[in-house]
mmCIF file of C-alpha atoms and ligand atoms in Angstrom:
data_model
loop_
_atom_site.group_PDB
_atom_site.id
_atom_site.type_symbol
_atom_site.label_atom_id
_atom_site.label_comp_id
_atom_site.label_asym_id
_atom_site.label_seq_id
_atom_site.Cartn_x
_atom_site.Cartn_y
_atom_site.Cartn_z
ATOM 1 C CA MET E 1 -335.245 120.990 117.358
ATOM 2 C CA VAL E 2 -332.270 121.855 115.174
ATOM 3 C CA PHE E 3 -330.974 118.655 113.683
ATOM 4 C CA ALA E 4 -327.734 117.183 114.973
ATOM 5 C CA THR E 5 -325.259 116.577 112.144
ATOM 6 C CA PRO E 6 -324.667 114.566 110.104
ATOM 7 C CA VAL E 7 -328.273 114.488 108.935
ATOM 8 C CA VAL E 8 -328.537 111.368 106.764
ATOM 9 C CA ILE E 9 -331.895 110.662 105.166
ATOM 10 C CA GLY E 10 -332.756 107.675 102.988
ATOM 11 C CA ASN E 11 -335.212 108.106 100.135
ATOM 12 C CA TRP E 12 -336.425 104.657 99.113
ATOM 13 C CA LYS E 13 -338.474 106.080 96.235
ATOM 14 C CA MET E 14 -340.863 103.499 94.730
ATOM 15 C CA ASN E 15 -339.000 100.511 96.140
ATOM 16 C CA GLY E 16 -339.945 98.044 98.829
ATOM 17 C CA LEU E 17 -342.676 95.625 99.678
ATOM 18 C CA ARG E 18 -343.604 94.925 103.243
ATOM 19 C CA ALA E 19 -341.266 91.973 103.876
ATOM 20 C CA ASP E 20 -338.057 93.531 102.553
ATOM 21 C CA GLY E 21 -338.892 97.021 103.828
ATOM 22 C CA GLU E 22 -339.502 95.798 107.361
ATOM 23 C CA ALA E 23 -336.383 93.617 107.295
ATOM 24 C CA ARG E 24 -334.277 96.617 106.190
ATOM 25 C CA VAL E 25 -335.574 98.724 109.049
ATOM 26 C CA ARG E 26 -334.912 96.000 111.619
ATOM 27 C CA GLN E 27 -331.365 95.681 110.307
ATOM 28 C CA LEU E 28 -330.903 99.437 110.590
ATOM 29 C CA LEU E 29 -332.169 99.419 114.162
ATOM 30 C CA ASP E 30 -329.714 96.636 115.030
ATOM 31 C CA LEU E 31 -326.841 98.619 113.545
ATOM 32 C CA ARG E 32 -327.937 101.741 115.412
ATOM 33 C CA ARG E 33 -328.183 99.851 118.702
ATOM 34 C CA ALA E 34 -324.719 98.339 118.266
ATOM 35 C CA GLN E 35 -323.048 101.692 117.449
ATOM 36 C CA PRO E 36 -325.335 104.581 118.448
ATOM 37 C CA GLY E 37 -323.295 107.628 117.317
ATOM 38 C CA ALA E 38 -324.355 111.240 117.018
ATOM 39 C CA GLY E 39 -326.341 112.831 114.241
ATOM 40 C CA THR E 40 -329.779 112.451 112.726
ATOM 41 C CA LEU E 41 -330.943 109.437 110.774
ATOM 42 C CA GLY E 42 -334.177 109.300 108.791
ATOM 43 C CA ILE E 43 -335.879 107.119 106.195
ATOM 44 C CA CYS E 44 -338.573 107.931 103.656
ATOM 45 C CA PRO E 45 -340.161 104.652 102.538
ATOM 46 C CA PRO E 46 -343.095 104.361 100.127
ATOM 47 C CA ALA E 47 -346.408 105.495 101.630
ATOM 48 C CA THR E 48 -347.706 101.921 101.831
ATOM 49 C CA LEU E 49 -344.966 101.029 104.309
ATOM 50 C CA LEU E 50 -345.202 104.046 106.592
ATOM 51 C CA SER E 51 -347.569 102.590 109.181
ATOM 52 C CA PRO E 52 -345.873 99.192 109.584
ATOM 53 C CA ILE E 53 -342.462 100.848 109.724
ATOM 54 C CA ALA E 54 -343.683 103.446 112.230
ATOM 55 C CA ALA E 55 -344.732 100.531 114.450
ATOM 56 C CA ILE E 56 -341.252 99.004 114.222
ATOM 57 C CA LEU E 57 -339.445 102.308 114.852
ATOM 58 C CA GLY E 58 -341.666 103.193 117.819
ATOM 59 C CA ASP E 59 -340.456 106.239 119.756
ATOM 60 C CA GLY E 60 -336.863 105.673 118.734
ATOM 61 C CA ASP E 61 -334.645 108.278 117.202
ATOM 62 C CA ILE E 62 -334.754 107.152 113.570
ATOM 63 C CA LEU E 63 -337.084 109.656 111.907
ATOM 64 C CA LEU E 64 -339.760 108.538 109.478
ATOM 65 C CA GLY E 65 -340.707 110.622 106.456
ATOM 66 C CA GLY E 66 -342.965 110.749 103.421
ATOM 67 C CA GLN E 67 -341.639 111.334 99.904
ATOM 68 C CA ASP E 68 -344.160 114.011 98.920
ATOM 69 C CA CYS E 69 -347.314 115.639 100.265
ATOM 70 C CA SER E 70 -350.251 117.592 98.934
ATOM 71 C CA SER E 71 -350.479 121.334 99.474
ATOM 72 C CA GLU E 72 -354.020 120.715 100.786
ATOM 73 C CA ALA E 73 -354.889 119.188 104.151
ATOM 74 C CA LYS E 74 -357.797 117.139 102.765
ATOM 75 C CA GLY E 75 -360.343 116.965 99.975
ATOM 76 C CA ALA E 76 -361.014 115.742 96.459
ATOM 77 C CA ARG E 77 -357.453 114.909 95.427
ATOM 78 C CA THR E 78 -357.469 111.313 94.238
ATOM 79 C CA GLY E 79 -354.149 109.619 94.829
ATOM 80 C CA ASP E 80 -352.591 112.421 96.880
ATOM 81 C CA ILE E 81 -351.511 112.208 100.507
ATOM 82 C CA SER E 82 -351.774 115.185 102.835
ATOM 83 C CA ALA E 83 -349.235 116.322 105.402
ATOM 84 C CA PRO E 84 -351.645 115.652 108.322
ATOM 85 C CA MET E 85 -352.088 112.088 106.969
ATOM 86 C CA LEU E 86 -348.332 111.576 106.982
ATOM 87 C CA GLN E 87 -348.113 112.989 110.476
ATOM 88 C CA ASP E 88 -350.927 110.666 111.534
ATOM 89 C CA ALA E 89 -349.033 107.683 110.079
ATOM 90 C CA GLY E 90 -346.028 108.483 112.284
ATOM 91 C CA CYS E 91 -343.962 110.750 110.038
ATOM 92 C CA ARG E 92 -341.871 113.636 111.240
ATOM 93 C CA LEU E 93 -340.370 114.525 107.854
ATOM 94 C CA VAL E 94 -341.505 114.890 104.268
ATOM 95 C CA ILE E 95 -339.497 115.415 101.087
ATOM 96 C CA VAL E 96 -340.894 118.173 98.844
ATOM 97 C CA GLY E 97 -339.745 119.301 95.414
ATOM 98 C CA HIS E 98 -337.659 116.243 94.572
ATOM 99 C CA SER E 99 -336.589 116.524 90.926
ATOM 100 C CA GLU E 100 -338.549 113.353 90.156
ATOM 101 C CA ARG E 101 -341.640 115.349 91.207
ATOM 102 C CA ARG E 102 -340.574 118.680 89.673
ATOM 103 C CA LEU E 103 -339.588 117.176 86.308
ATOM 104 C CA GLY E 104 -341.642 113.972 86.246
ATOM 105 C CA HIS E 105 -344.861 115.547 87.523
ATOM 106 C CA GLY E 106 -344.393 119.131 86.392
ATOM 107 C CA GLU E 107 -344.350 120.656 89.874
ATOM 108 C CA SER E 108 -343.572 124.373 89.901
ATOM 109 C CA ASP E 109 -341.612 126.284 92.529
ATOM 110 C CA GLY E 110 -344.901 127.752 93.751
ATOM 111 C CA GLN E 111 -346.454 124.313 94.229
ATOM 112 C CA VAL E 112 -343.361 123.095 96.046
ATOM 113 C CA ARG E 113 -343.499 126.090 98.357
ATOM 114 C CA ALA E 114 -347.187 125.413 99.092
ATOM 115 C CA LYS E 115 -346.281 121.822 99.988
ATOM 116 C CA ALA E 116 -343.509 122.983 102.330
ATOM 117 C CA VAL E 117 -345.963 125.370 103.996
ATOM 118 C CA ALA E 118 -348.536 122.552 104.352
ATOM 119 C CA ALA E 119 -345.864 120.307 105.868
ATOM 120 C CA ALA E 120 -344.941 122.908 108.487
ATOM 121 C CA ALA E 121 -348.624 123.490 109.301
ATOM 122 C CA ALA E 122 -348.941 119.762 110.053
ATOM 123 C CA GLY E 123 -345.852 119.830 112.264
ATOM 124 C CA LEU E 124 -343.637 118.043 109.741
ATOM 125 C CA VAL E 125 -340.134 119.049 108.738
ATOM 126 C CA ALA E 126 -339.930 119.615 104.988
ATOM 127 C CA ILE E 127 -336.828 118.441 103.168
ATOM 128 C CA LEU E 128 -336.873 120.926 100.295
ATOM 129 C CA CYS E 129 -334.961 119.748 97.214
ATOM 130 C CA ILE E 130 -333.407 121.985 94.597
ATOM 131 C CA GLY E 131 -330.965 121.167 91.818
ATOM 132 C CA GLU E 132 -329.838 122.002 88.318
ATOM 133 C CA THR E 133 -330.095 119.799 85.221
ATOM 134 C CA GLU E 134 -327.041 118.611 83.335
ATOM 135 C CA ASP E 135 -327.470 121.244 80.618
ATOM 136 C CA GLN E 136 -327.720 124.012 83.191
ATOM 137 C CA TRP E 137 -324.641 122.674 84.977
ATOM 138 C CA ALA E 138 -322.674 122.409 81.711
ATOM 139 C CA ALA E 139 -323.678 125.993 80.857
ATOM 140 C CA GLY E 140 -322.311 127.215 84.209
ATOM 141 C CA ARG E 141 -325.790 128.241 85.359
ATOM 142 C CA THR E 142 -325.959 126.162 88.556
ATOM 143 C CA LEU E 143 -326.018 129.000 91.098
ATOM 144 C CA GLU E 144 -328.475 131.088 89.094
ATOM 145 C CA VAL E 145 -330.870 128.117 88.784
ATOM 146 C CA LEU E 146 -330.588 127.297 92.482
ATOM 147 C CA ASP E 147 -331.248 130.924 93.435
ATOM 148 C CA ARG E 148 -334.403 130.927 91.352
ATOM 149 C CA GLN E 149 -335.638 127.638 92.813
ATOM 150 C CA LEU E 150 -334.807 128.761 96.334
ATOM 151 C CA GLU E 151 -336.562 132.104 95.992
ATOM 152 C CA GLY E 152 -339.579 130.419 94.414
ATOM 153 C CA SER E 153 -339.969 127.464 96.748
ATOM 154 C CA LEU E 154 -338.582 128.415 100.164
ATOM 155 C CA PRO E 155 -341.398 129.462 102.520
ATOM 156 C CA GLU E 156 -340.828 132.918 104.011
ATOM 157 C CA ARG E 157 -341.268 131.584 107.495
ATOM 158 C CA ALA E 158 -338.957 128.603 107.139
ATOM 159 C CA THR E 159 -336.746 127.991 110.150
ATOM 160 C CA ALA E 160 -333.943 125.591 111.003
ATOM 161 C CA GLU E 161 -336.541 123.616 112.973
ATOM 162 C CA SER E 162 -339.114 123.395 110.181
ATOM 163 C CA LEU E 163 -337.043 122.935 107.043
ATOM 164 C CA ILE E 164 -333.944 121.155 105.754
ATOM 165 C CA LEU E 165 -332.570 122.111 102.352
ATOM 166 C CA ALA E 166 -331.240 119.420 99.990
ATOM 167 C CA TYR E 167 -329.038 120.309 97.033
ATOM 168 C CA GLU E 168 -329.435 117.540 94.487
ATOM 169 C CA PRO E 169 -327.948 118.038 91.027
ATOM 170 C CA VAL E 170 -330.438 116.286 88.743
ATOM 171 C CA TRP E 171 -327.599 114.803 86.672
ATOM 172 C CA ALA E 172 -326.036 113.211 89.756
ATOM 173 C CA ILE E 173 -329.178 111.371 90.861
ATOM 174 C CA GLY E 174 -328.897 107.642 90.269
ATOM 175 C CA THR E 175 -326.052 108.097 87.771
ATOM 176 C CA GLY E 176 -322.968 107.356 89.856
ATOM 177 C CA ARG E 177 -321.645 110.826 88.951
ATOM 178 C CA THR E 178 -321.186 113.673 91.421
ATOM 179 C CA PRO E 179 -319.885 117.230 91.184
ATOM 180 C CA SER E 180 -316.293 117.659 92.363
ATOM 181 C CA ALA E 181 -315.690 118.424 96.035
ATOM 182 C CA GLU E 182 -314.781 121.989 94.990
ATOM 183 C CA GLU E 183 -318.067 122.402 93.132
ATOM 184 C CA ILE E 184 -320.091 121.061 96.061
ATOM 185 C CA ALA E 185 -318.189 123.370 98.426
ATOM 186 C CA ARG E 186 -318.818 126.401 96.219
ATOM 187 C CA THR E 187 -322.503 125.589 95.849
ATOM 188 C CA HIS E 188 -323.121 124.922 99.553
ATOM 189 C CA ASN E 189 -321.248 128.101 100.512
ATOM 190 C CA HIS E 190 -323.447 130.021 98.141
ATOM 191 C CA LEU E 191 -326.631 128.411 99.495
ATOM 192 C CA ARG E 192 -325.602 129.131 103.076
ATOM 193 C CA ALA E 193 -325.144 132.811 102.239
ATOM 194 C CA ARG E 194 -328.457 132.967 100.346
ATOM 195 C CA LEU E 195 -330.343 131.348 103.234
ATOM 196 C CA GLU E 196 -328.921 133.941 105.613
ATOM 197 C CA GLN E 197 -330.209 136.683 103.314
ATOM 198 C CA LEU E 198 -333.602 135.121 102.689
ATOM 199 C CA ILE E 199 -334.764 134.044 106.133
ATOM 200 C CA ARG E 200 -334.176 134.943 109.732
ATOM 201 C CA GLY E 201 -332.049 132.326 111.450
ATOM 202 C CA GLY E 202 -331.064 130.974 108.028
ATOM 203 C CA GLU E 203 -327.548 130.330 109.248
ATOM 204 C CA GLY E 204 -328.768 127.385 111.346
ATOM 205 C CA LEU E 205 -330.606 125.644 108.536
ATOM 206 C CA ARG E 206 -329.197 122.264 107.570
ATOM 207 C CA ILE E 207 -328.090 121.807 103.972
ATOM 208 C CA LEU E 208 -327.809 118.247 102.640
ATOM 209 C CA TYR E 209 -326.110 117.076 99.482
ATOM 210 C CA GLY E 210 -327.872 114.399 97.422
ATOM 211 C CA GLY E 211 -326.982 112.536 94.247
ATOM 212 C CA SER E 212 -325.016 109.270 94.043
ATOM 213 C CA VAL E 213 -323.856 109.349 97.664
ATOM 214 C CA LYS E 214 -322.429 105.947 98.599
ATOM 215 C CA ALA E 215 -320.242 104.516 101.326
ATOM 216 C CA ALA E 216 -317.176 105.058 99.121
ATOM 217 C CA ASN E 217 -317.632 108.823 98.616
ATOM 218 C CA ALA E 218 -319.595 109.768 101.757
ATOM 219 C CA GLY E 219 -316.529 110.565 103.886
ATOM 220 C CA GLU E 220 -315.222 113.088 101.372
ATOM 221 C CA ILE E 221 -318.618 114.664 100.675
ATOM 222 C CA LEU E 222 -319.721 114.923 104.308
ATOM 223 C CA ALA E 223 -316.425 116.572 105.266
ATOM 224 C CA ILE E 224 -317.059 119.532 102.916
ATOM 225 C CA ASP E 225 -317.850 122.842 104.641
ATOM 226 C CA HIS E 226 -321.589 123.526 104.900
ATOM 227 C CA VAL E 227 -322.503 119.979 103.892
ATOM 228 C CA ASP E 228 -324.543 119.034 106.941
ATOM 229 C CA GLY E 229 -325.598 115.628 105.715
ATOM 230 C CA ALA E 230 -326.851 113.612 102.771
ATOM 231 C CA LEU E 231 -330.072 112.640 101.046
ATOM 232 C CA VAL E 232 -329.445 109.116 99.825
ATOM 233 C CA GLY E 233 -331.466 107.251 97.209
ATOM 234 C CA GLY E 234 -330.131 103.962 95.811
ATOM 235 C CA ALA E 235 -327.632 103.265 98.599
ATOM 236 C CA SER E 236 -330.359 103.631 101.238
ATOM 237 C CA LEU E 237 -331.944 100.405 99.944
ATOM 238 C CA ASP E 238 -329.102 98.456 101.529
ATOM 239 C CA ALA E 239 -329.099 98.887 105.320
ATOM 240 C CA ALA E 240 -325.361 98.202 105.670
ATOM 241 C CA ALA E 241 -324.441 100.673 102.895
ATOM 242 C CA PHE E 242 -326.759 103.326 104.325
ATOM 243 C CA TRP E 243 -325.313 102.795 107.765
ATOM 244 C CA ALA E 244 -321.768 103.089 106.384
ATOM 245 C CA ILE E 245 -322.691 106.484 104.905
ATOM 246 C CA TYR E 246 -323.977 107.644 108.274
ATOM 247 C CA ARG E 247 -320.842 106.374 110.011
ATOM 248 C CA ALA E 248 -318.644 108.136 107.438
ATOM 249 C CA GLY E 249 -320.365 111.342 108.479
ATOM 250 C CA GLN E 250 -319.407 110.736 112.119
ATOM 251 C CA ALA E 251 -315.771 110.780 111.225
ATOM 252 C CA ALA E 252 -316.009 113.748 108.846
HETATM 253 P P1 PGA J 1 -329.334 108.552 94.463
HETATM 254 O O1 PGA J 1 -330.671 109.419 94.660
HETATM 255 O O2 PGA J 1 -328.630 108.499 95.793
HETATM 256 O O3 PGA J 1 -329.836 107.199 94.021
HETATM 257 O O4 PGA J 1 -328.519 109.235 93.432
HETATM 258 C C1 PGA J 1 -330.676 110.571 95.461
HETATM 259 C C2 PGA J 1 -332.055 111.162 95.519
HETATM 260 O O5 PGA J 1 -332.780 111.121 94.516
HETATM 261 O O6 PGA J 1 -332.464 111.674 96.574
#
């Protein structure tokens, strides 16, 4: 399936215990029932909440995702979670290459690519994150850095059905700062063209923007050409705010 736009995915990161996580999902389901709307909605809670949340979501159309996966299907990898395990827990998505993994855990482009390949092999859609640091941005190196990350971490066989790309400037994550609309437009245009060169059918691949997306700026960001949706961190921890972002994308 190629994802209906806007594609709005919440990344809860390491936040949520069972009571508040379940309550947030129930609230989201209520909002969705009241105002269905088009597009694709997904949430990536911590691994400990995947099974209980999968039970609440059932066969509905809110997609469940993991925040990372191993490049291996099983084995002696203490603390890691494999793509088949996520699939087994009810996931249809998995984030790979988030900057908090690349920078905080030293993941290379090659490792991120191997994770995206493992995700596809397990039938999951990988949400592949790329993004420049503040220094790289300030030095005008954004597109060069993104090209390198894309070439190093995009699986050759990626398709619009198996992979979603997320552009997340590292300096915009959790900071309340975002690039200007013109910068986002230029970057997404560039990524669209690169995807068309790198993979067959690349023109259909969804490209999300992530980094300090909130209800207040979502309308403007989601209306930018080639911004097919958003990867939302902090604001996804509030069901009403997350829903408002999704609704802003309906109007865009
Ligand atoms: P943020 O995080 O929305 O809190 O900036 C985005 C992300 O890390 O995916």
